[in-house]
Coordinates of C-alpha atoms in Angstrom, one line a residue:
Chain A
X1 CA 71.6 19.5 39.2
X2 CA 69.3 16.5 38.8
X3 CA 65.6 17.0 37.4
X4 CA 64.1 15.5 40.8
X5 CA 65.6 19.0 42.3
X6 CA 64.1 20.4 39.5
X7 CA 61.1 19.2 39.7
X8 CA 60.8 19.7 43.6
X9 CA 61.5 23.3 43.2
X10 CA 59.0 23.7 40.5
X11 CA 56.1 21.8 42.7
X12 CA 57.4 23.8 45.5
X13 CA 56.7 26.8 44.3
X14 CA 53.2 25.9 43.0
X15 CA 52.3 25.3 47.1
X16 CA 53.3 28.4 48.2
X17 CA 52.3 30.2 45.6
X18 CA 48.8 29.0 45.7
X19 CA 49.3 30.6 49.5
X20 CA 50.7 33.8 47.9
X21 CA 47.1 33.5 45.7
X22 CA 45.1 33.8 48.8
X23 CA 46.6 36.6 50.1
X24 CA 46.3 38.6 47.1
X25 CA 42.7 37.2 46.6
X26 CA 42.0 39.2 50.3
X27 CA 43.5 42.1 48.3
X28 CA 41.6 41.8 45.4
X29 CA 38.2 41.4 46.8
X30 CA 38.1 44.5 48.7
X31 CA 39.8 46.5 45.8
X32 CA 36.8 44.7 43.7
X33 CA 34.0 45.3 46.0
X34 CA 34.6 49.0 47.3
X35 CA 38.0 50.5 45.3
X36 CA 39.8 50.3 48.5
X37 CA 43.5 49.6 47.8
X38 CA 43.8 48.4 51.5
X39 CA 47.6 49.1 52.7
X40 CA 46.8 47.6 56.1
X41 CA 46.8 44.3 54.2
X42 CA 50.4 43.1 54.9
X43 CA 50.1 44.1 58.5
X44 CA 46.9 41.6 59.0
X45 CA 48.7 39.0 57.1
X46 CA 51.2 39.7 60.1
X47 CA 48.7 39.4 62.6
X48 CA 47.7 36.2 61.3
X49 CA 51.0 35.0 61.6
X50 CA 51.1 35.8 65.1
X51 CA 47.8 34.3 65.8
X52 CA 48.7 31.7 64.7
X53 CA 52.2 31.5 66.4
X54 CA 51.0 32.7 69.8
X55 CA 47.9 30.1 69.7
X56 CA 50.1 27.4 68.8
X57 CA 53.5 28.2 70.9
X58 CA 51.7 29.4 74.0
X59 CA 48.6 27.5 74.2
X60 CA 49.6 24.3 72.6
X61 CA 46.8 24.5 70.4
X62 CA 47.1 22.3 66.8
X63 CA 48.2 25.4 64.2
X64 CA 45.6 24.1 61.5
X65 CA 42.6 24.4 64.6
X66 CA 44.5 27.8 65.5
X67 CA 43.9 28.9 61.8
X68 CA 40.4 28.3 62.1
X69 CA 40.1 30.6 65.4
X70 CA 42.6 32.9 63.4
X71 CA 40.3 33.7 60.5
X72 CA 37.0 34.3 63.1
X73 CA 39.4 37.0 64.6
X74 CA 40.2 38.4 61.2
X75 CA 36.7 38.4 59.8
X76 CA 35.6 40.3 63.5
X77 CA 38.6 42.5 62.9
X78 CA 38.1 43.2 59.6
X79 CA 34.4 44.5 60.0
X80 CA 35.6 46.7 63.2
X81 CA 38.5 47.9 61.0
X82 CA 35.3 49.0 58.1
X83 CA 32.8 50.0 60.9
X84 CA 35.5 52.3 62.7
X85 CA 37.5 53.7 60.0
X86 CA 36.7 52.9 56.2
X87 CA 33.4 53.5 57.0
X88 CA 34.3 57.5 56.7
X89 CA 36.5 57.6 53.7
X90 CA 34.2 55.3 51.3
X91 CA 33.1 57.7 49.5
X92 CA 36.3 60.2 49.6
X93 CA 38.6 59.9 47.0
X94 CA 41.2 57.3 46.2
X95 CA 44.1 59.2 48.5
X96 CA 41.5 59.3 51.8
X97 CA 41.0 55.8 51.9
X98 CA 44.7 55.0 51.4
X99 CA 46.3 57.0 53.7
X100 CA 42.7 55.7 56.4
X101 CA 44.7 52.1 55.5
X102 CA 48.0 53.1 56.0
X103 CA 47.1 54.6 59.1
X104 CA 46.1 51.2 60.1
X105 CA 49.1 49.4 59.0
X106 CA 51.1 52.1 61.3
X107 CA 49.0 51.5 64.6
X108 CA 49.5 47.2 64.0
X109 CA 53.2 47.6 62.8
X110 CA 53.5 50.3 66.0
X111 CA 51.8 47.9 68.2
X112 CA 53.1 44.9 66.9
X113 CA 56.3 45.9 67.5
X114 CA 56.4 47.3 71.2
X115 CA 54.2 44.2 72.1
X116 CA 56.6 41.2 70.0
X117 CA 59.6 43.4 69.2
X118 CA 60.9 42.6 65.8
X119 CA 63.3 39.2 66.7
X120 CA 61.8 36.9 63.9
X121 CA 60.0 34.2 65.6
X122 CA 59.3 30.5 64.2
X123 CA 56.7 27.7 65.3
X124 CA 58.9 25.1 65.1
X125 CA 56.2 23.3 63.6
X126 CA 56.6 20.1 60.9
X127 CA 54.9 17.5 59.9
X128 CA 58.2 15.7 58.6
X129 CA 58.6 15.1 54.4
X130 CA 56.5 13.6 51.7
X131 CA 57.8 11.9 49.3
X132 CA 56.1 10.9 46.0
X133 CA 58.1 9.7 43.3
X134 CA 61.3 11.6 43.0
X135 CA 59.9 14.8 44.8
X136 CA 60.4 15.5 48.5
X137 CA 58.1 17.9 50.1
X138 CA 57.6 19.5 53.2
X139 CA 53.9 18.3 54.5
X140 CA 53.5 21.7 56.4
X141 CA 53.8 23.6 52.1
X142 CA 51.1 20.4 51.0
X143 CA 48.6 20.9 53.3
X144 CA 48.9 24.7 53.3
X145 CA 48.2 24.5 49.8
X146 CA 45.4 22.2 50.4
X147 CA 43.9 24.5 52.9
X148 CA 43.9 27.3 50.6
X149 CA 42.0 25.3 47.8
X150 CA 39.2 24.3 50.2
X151 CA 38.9 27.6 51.2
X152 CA 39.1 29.7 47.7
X153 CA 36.4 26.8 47.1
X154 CA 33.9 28.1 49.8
X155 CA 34.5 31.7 48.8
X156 CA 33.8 30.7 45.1
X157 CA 30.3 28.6 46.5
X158 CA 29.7 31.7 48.7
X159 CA 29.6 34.6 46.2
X160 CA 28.1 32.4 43.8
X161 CA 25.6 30.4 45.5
X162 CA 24.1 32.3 48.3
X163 CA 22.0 35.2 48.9
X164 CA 24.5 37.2 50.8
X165 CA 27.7 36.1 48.6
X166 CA 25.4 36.8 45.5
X167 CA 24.5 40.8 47.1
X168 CA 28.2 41.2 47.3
X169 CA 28.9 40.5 43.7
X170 CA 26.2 43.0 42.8
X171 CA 27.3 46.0 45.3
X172 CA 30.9 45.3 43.4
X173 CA 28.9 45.6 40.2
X174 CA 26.6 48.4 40.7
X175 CA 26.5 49.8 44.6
X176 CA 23.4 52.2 44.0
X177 CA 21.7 49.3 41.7
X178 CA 21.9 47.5 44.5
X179 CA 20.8 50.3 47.2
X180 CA 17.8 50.9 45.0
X181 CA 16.9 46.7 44.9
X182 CA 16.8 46.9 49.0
X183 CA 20.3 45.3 49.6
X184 CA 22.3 47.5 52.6
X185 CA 25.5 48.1 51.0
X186 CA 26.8 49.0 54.0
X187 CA 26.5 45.9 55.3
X188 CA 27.4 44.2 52.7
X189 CA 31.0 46.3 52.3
X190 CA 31.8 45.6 55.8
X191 CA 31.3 41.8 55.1
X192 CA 33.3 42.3 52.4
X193 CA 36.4 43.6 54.2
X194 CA 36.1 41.1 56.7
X195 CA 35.9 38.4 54.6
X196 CA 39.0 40.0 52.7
X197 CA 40.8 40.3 56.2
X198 CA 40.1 37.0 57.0
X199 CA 42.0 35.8 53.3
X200 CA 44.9 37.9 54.9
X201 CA 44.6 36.0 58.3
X202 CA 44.5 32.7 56.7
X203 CA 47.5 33.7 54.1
X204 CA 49.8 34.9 57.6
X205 CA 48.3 31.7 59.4
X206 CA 49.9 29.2 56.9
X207 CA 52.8 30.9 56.3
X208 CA 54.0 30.7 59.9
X209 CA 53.3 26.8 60.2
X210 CA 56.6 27.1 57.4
X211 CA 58.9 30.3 57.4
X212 CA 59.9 32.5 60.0
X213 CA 58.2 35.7 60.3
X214 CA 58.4 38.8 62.1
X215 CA 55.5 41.8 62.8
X216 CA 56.8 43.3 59.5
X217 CA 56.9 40.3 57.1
X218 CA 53.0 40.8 56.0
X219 CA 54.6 44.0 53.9
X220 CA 56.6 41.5 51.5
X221 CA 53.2 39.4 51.0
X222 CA 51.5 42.7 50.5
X223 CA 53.9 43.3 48.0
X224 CA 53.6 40.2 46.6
X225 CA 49.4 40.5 46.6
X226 CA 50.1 43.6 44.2
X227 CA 51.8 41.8 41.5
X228 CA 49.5 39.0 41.6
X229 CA 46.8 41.1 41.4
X230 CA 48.1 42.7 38.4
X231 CA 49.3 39.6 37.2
X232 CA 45.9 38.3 37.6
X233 CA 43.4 41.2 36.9
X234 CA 42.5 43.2 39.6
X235 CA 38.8 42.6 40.8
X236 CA 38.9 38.8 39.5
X237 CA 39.1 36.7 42.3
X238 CA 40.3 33.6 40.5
X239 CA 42.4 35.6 38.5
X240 CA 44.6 35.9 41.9
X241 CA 45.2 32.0 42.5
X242 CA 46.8 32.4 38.9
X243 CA 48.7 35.2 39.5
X244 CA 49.9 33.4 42.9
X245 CA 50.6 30.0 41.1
X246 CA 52.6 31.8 38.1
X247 CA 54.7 34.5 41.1
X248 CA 55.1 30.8 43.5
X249 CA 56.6 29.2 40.2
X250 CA 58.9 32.2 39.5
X251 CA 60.3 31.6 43.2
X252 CA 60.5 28.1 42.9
X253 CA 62.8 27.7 39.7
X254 CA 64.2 31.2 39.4
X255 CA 67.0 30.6 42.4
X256 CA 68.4 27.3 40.5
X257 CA 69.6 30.3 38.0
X258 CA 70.7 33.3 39.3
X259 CA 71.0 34.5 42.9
X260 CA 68.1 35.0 45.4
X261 CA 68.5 38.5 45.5
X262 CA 67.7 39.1 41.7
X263 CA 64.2 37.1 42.0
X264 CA 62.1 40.5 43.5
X265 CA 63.9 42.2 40.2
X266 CA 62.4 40.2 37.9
X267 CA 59.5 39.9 39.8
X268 CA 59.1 43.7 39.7
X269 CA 59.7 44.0 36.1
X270 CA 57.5 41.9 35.5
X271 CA 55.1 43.9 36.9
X272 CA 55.8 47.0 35.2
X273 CA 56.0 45.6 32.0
X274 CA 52.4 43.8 32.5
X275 CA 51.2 47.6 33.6
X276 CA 52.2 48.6 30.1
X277 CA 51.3 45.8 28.0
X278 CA 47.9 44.7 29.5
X279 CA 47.0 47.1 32.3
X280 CA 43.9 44.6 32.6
X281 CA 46.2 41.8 34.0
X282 CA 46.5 38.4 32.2
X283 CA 42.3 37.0 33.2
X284 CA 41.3 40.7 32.4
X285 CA 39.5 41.7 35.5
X286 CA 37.7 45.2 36.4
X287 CA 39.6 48.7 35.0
Chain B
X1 CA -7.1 58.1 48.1
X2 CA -4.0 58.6 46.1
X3 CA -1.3 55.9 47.0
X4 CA 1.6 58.1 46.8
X5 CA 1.5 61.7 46.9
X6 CA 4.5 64.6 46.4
X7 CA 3.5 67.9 47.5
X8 CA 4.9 71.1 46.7
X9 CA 8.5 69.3 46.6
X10 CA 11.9 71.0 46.0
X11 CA 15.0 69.3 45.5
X12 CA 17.9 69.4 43.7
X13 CA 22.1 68.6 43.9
X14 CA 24.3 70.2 46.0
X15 CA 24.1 74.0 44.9
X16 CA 21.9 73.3 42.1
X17 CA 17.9 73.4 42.7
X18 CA 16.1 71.8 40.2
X19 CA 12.6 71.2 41.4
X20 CA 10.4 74.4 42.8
X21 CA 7.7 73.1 44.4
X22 CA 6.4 70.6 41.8
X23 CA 3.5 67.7 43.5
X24 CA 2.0 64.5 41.9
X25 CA -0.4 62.4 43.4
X26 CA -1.2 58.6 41.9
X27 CA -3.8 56.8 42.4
X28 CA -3.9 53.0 43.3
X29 CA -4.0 50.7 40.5
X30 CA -3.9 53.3 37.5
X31 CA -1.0 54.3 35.2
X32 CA 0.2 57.8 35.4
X33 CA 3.0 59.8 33.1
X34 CA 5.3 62.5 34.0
X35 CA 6.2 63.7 30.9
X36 CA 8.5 67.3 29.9
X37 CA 11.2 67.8 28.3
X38 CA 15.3 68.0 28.7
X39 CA 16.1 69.4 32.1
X40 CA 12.3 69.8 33.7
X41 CA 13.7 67.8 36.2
X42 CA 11.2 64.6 36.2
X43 CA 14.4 62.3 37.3
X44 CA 15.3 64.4 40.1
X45 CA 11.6 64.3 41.1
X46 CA 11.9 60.4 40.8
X47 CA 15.0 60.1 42.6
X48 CA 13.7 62.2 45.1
X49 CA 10.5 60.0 46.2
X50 CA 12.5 57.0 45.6
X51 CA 15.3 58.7 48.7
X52 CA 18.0 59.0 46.9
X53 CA 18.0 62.6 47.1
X54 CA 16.8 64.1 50.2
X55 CA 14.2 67.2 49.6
X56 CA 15.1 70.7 50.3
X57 CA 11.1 71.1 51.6
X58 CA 7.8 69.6 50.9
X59 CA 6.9 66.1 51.5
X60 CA 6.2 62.2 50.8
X61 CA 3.4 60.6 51.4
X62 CA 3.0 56.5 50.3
X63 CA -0.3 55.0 51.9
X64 CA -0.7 57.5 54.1
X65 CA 2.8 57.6 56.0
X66 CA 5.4 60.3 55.7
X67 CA 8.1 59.2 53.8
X68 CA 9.9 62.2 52.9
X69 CA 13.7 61.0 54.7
X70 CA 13.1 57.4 54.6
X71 CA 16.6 56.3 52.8
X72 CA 16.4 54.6 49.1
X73 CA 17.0 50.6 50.5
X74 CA 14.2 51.0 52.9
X75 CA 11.8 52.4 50.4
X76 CA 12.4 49.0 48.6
X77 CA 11.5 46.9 51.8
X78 CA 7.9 49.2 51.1
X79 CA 6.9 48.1 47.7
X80 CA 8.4 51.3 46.2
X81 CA 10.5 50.4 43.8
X82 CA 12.2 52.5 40.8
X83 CA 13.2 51.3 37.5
X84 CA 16.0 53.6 36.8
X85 CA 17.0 55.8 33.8
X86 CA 20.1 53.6 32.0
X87 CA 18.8 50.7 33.3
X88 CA 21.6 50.1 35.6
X89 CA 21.9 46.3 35.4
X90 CA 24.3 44.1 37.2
X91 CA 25.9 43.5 34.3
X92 CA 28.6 40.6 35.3
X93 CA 26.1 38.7 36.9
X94 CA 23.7 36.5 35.1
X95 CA 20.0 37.2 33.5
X96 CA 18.8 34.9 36.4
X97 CA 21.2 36.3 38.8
X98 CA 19.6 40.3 38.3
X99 CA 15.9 38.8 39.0
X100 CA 17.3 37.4 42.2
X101 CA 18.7 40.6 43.1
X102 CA 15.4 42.2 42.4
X103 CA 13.9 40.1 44.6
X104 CA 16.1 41.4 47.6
X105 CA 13.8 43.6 49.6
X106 CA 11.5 42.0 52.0
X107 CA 8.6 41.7 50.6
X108 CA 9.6 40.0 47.7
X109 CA 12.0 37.6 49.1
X110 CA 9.1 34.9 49.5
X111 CA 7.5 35.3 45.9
X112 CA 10.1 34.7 44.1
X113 CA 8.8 32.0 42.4
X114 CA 5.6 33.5 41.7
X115 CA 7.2 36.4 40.4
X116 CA 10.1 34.8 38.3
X117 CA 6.6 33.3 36.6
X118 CA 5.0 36.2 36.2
X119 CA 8.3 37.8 34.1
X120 CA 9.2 34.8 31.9
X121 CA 5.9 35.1 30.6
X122 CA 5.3 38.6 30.0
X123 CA 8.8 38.4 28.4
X124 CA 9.9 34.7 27.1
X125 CA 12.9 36.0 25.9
X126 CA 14.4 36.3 29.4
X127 CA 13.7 33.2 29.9
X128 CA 16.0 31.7 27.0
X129 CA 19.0 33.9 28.1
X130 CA 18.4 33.5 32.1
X131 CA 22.2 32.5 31.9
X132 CA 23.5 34.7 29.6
X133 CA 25.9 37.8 31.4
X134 CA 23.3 41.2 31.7
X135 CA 26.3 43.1 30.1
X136 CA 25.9 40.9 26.9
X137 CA 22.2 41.5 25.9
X138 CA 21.0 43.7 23.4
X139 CA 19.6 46.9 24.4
X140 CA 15.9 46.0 24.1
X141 CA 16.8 42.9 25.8
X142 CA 18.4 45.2 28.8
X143 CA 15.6 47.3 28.6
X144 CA 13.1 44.4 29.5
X145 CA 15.4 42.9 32.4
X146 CA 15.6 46.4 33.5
X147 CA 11.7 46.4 34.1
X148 CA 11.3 42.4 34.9
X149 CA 14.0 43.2 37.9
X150 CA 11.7 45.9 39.1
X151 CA 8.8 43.5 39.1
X152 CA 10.8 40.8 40.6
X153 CA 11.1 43.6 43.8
X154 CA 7.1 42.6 44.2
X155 CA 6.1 46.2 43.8
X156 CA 3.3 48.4 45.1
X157 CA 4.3 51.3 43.1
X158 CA 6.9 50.9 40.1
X159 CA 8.5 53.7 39.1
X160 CA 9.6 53.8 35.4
X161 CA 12.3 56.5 34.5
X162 CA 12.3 56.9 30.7
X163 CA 11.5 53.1 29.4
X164 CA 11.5 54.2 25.9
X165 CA 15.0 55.8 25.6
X166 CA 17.9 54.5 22.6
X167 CA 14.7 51.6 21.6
X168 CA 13.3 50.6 18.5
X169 CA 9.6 51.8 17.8
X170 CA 8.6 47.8 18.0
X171 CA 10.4 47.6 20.9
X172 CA 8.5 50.5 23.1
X173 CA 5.0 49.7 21.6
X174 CA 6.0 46.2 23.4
X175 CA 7.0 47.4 26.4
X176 CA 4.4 49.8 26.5
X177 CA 1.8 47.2 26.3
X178 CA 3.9 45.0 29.2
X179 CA 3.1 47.9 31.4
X180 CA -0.4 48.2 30.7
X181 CA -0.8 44.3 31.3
X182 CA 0.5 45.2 35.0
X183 CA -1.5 48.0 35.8
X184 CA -4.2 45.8 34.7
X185 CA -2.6 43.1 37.4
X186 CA -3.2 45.7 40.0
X187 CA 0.3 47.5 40.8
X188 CA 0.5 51.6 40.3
X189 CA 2.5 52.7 37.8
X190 CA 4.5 56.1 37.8
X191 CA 6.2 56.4 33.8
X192 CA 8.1 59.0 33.6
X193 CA 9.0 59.6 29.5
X194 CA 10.4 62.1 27.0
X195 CA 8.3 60.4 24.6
X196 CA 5.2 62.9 25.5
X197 CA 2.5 61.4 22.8
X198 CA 3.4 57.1 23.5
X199 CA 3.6 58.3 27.4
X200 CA 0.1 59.7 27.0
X201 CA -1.5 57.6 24.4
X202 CA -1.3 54.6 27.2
X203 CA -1.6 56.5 30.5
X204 CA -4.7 57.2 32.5
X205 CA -3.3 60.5 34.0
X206 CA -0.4 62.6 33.2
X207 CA 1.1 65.5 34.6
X208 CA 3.1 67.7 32.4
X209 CA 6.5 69.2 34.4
X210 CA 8.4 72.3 33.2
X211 CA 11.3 74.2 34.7
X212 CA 10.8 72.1 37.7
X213 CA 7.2 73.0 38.6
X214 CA 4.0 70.8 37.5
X215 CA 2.5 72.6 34.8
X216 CA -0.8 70.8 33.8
X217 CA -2.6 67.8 34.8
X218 CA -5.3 66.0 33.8
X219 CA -6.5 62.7 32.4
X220 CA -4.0 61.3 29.1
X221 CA -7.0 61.8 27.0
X222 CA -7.6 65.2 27.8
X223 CA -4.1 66.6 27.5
X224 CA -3.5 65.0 24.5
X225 CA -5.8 67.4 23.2
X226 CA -4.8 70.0 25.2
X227 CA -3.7 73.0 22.7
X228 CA -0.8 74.1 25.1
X229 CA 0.8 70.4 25.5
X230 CA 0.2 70.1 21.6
X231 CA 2.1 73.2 20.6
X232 CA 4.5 72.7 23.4
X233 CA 5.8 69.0 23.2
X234 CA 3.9 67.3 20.3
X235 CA 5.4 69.4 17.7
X236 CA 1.4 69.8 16.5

């Protein structure tokens, strides 16, 4: 094995793991802003996939203009999801508002399934190699990793430079402080699990323009989401690009060693032994 | 005319009633206490005009509307505006960052700047950690951000839920004397304290609240003097 393959594997892993970060940023946000643990996550990452597939396959439209009408839908959908169901169990304890997501997660998968059965489907899309010194890599991975930056970057300008961003860091923080200083919490959680919904959309989006998918591939990203939040820190956005780029790595190189099949193992174990040595994940991060 | 007025209110949590039929009236532009002692219920009576609690019976009155259901984030939008007990500070967001949330209701939104003046000089000290984390102050230091938020909310009444508690003696005389300065800048202050003699010693009225029920009234002056409130919570 020659270090350019090496080396590919390692910077390949870096792009989709930055995608992976994304995904669990979605995660993370909601679990920061209202202690939802949403379990409808992986099945809007599907969706997003889809949306992105169907836009792309059936109307001809260009899967990067797709992703932008993709993560509209999933904002909308996201707030409708809060408005209609979460809405009810906000204040119920932990088990309400998982089994309100699960529930969720069942009606896409249910749907999902009778509507696109569960043949796995593939855009077909490329945008051919890039090479750049001794790496090759695919241009769909680059510019999905690009996307993600620019977007993790208007989400870090949003909660920290604008009024609205800046009322959901303090609902997060203190969500009667905040009733009490005139700010509509609400609101401001259904934004919040829109916004988070849309980080789902956008993660499903990309990863169709470069693996094949089916309606139940979201749950292995979900999956995923939950050891990069722990990796990470729960509740620290930034923590989850991290946790993404250190899980993408793990992908990348572990396969040159051992077979495919063991890389969820260590993945896993990894994230039991980071629940017992620093429950906080790696950045720290909200208890 | 009073600006806010509680009559005969009860309230309480869930099963538990704590006030029975307690009232307070304050009038515009004067500093009023509500002083008792552990368990007379003078935060439930706060959370209760402020809507976080609804009352059992009785009612609200702030310039002359009902206000008895009106929810908490509304009340805000009116120039009522509560300090609460434990301060309850964003504390992962900035110094600066808790005056701009402050600042949230309507009212406020467009004097922010006149405000954010106002605070930094009635406490400088803000204004040398305005980028410092809330979480990382010391208590005092909490204590005034806690009170320069609530001005930032451009108040008509500020209500005050025990300013003195955990602070140094230095500390509360200054604060103290910050909320006289306001009253004296026109906005109606509502203190509620278990520190009965400072409470009095700066207020122009003060009702007394026991088991849930006002007790006594009067002008600061006069209850300080009075022989029940001496025995009873001045230890005299």
């Amino acid at each position: 094995m020659n270090a350019g393959a090496i080396l590919t594997s390692l910077v390949d892993g870096l792009l989709i793991g930055v995608v992976y970060g994304i995904a669990a940023m979605g995660l993370n946000l909601i679990w920061g802003v209202m202690r939802v643990i949403n379990l409808a996550h992986g099945a809007l990452i599907s969706l997003g996939m889809f949306g992105v597939y169907l836009l792309f396959s059936g109307l001809g439209l260009n899967p990067y203009l797709a992703l932008v009408l993709v993560a509209l839908m999933g904002l909308l959908m996201g707030i409708l999801i809060y408005a209609i169901a979460i809405t009810r169990v906000i204040n119920a304890p932990y088990l309400s508002t998982l089994l309100a997501t699960f529930s969720i997660n069942m009606i896409v998968i249910g749907l999902g399934t009778a509507a696109f059965t569960t043949t796995p489907r593939d855009t077909g899309f490329s945008l051919g190699n890039v090479e750049v010194g001794p790496l090759t890599l695919q241009g769909t991975r680059l510019i999905a990793a690009l996307v993600t930056l620019i977007v993790t970057a208007i989400l870090y300008t949003f909660l920290y430079r604008t009024r609205t961003g800046k009322y959901i860091r303090a609902v997060s923080n203190n969500r009667s402080a905040a009733e009490l200083m005139g700010i509509p919490s609400s609101r401001i959680l259904a934004l919040s699990f829109g916004i988070g919904t849309m980080l789902a959309a956008i993660a499903g989006g990309l990863i169709a323009t470069f693996f094949s998918f089916t309606i139940l591939s979201g749950d292995v990203y979900q999956q995923k989401s939950f050891i990069i939040g722990v990796l990470g820190g729960l509740g620290n956005p930034l923590g989850a690009l991290v946790g993404g780029l250190i899980l993408g790595v793990l992908e990348g190189v572990l396969p040159l060693a051992m077979p495919n099949t063991w890389v969820p193992v260590i993945e896993f174990v990894l994230f039991i032994l980071i629940l017992l040595v620093k429950p906080s994940g790696l950045l720290g991060g909200k208890k | 005319m009073a600006i806010l007025e509680v009559r005969d209110i009860a309230s309480g949590y869930g099963e538990v009633q704590i006030l029975w039929g307690a009232h307070l009236k304050l009038e515009e532009k004067k500093l009023t206490c509500l002083v008792g002692g552990n368990g007379a219920g003078k935060t439930t009576m706060l959370r209760t005009v402020m809507g976080l609690i609804k009352p059992l019976s009785g009612t609200i009155w702030f310039e002359g509307k009902d206000v008895s259901r009106v929810p908490a984030y509304t009340k805000a939008d009116m120039g009522l505006v509560l300090v609460p007990e434990g301060r309850q500070l964003f504390t992962d967001m900035s110094v600066y960052e808790n005056l701009e949330m402050g600042a949230s209701n309507k009212r406020a939104r467009g004097k922010v700047k006149d405000n954010l003046e106002k605070v930094y000089t009635m406490f400088p000290r803000l204004l040398e950690r305005q980028t410092q984390k809330a979480g990382t102050l010391s208590g005092g230091e909490q204590q005034m951000l806690a009170v320069a938020r609530g001005i930032m909310a451009d108040p008509i009444v500020l209500m005050i839920d025990e300013l003195s508690l955990g602070l140094a003696p230095v500390l509360v005389l200054q604060l103290f004397e910050s909320l006289r300065a306001l009253r004296d800048a026109g906005i109606t202050i509502l203190l509620v304290e278990q520190n009965v003699h400072m409470a009095l010693a700066i207020s122009d009225y003060g009702y007394v609240l026991s088991e849930g029920r006002s007790e006594i009234e009067g002008p600061a002056r006069q209850l300080i003097k009075d022989k029940h409130v001496r025995e009873a919570y001045l230890g005299l």
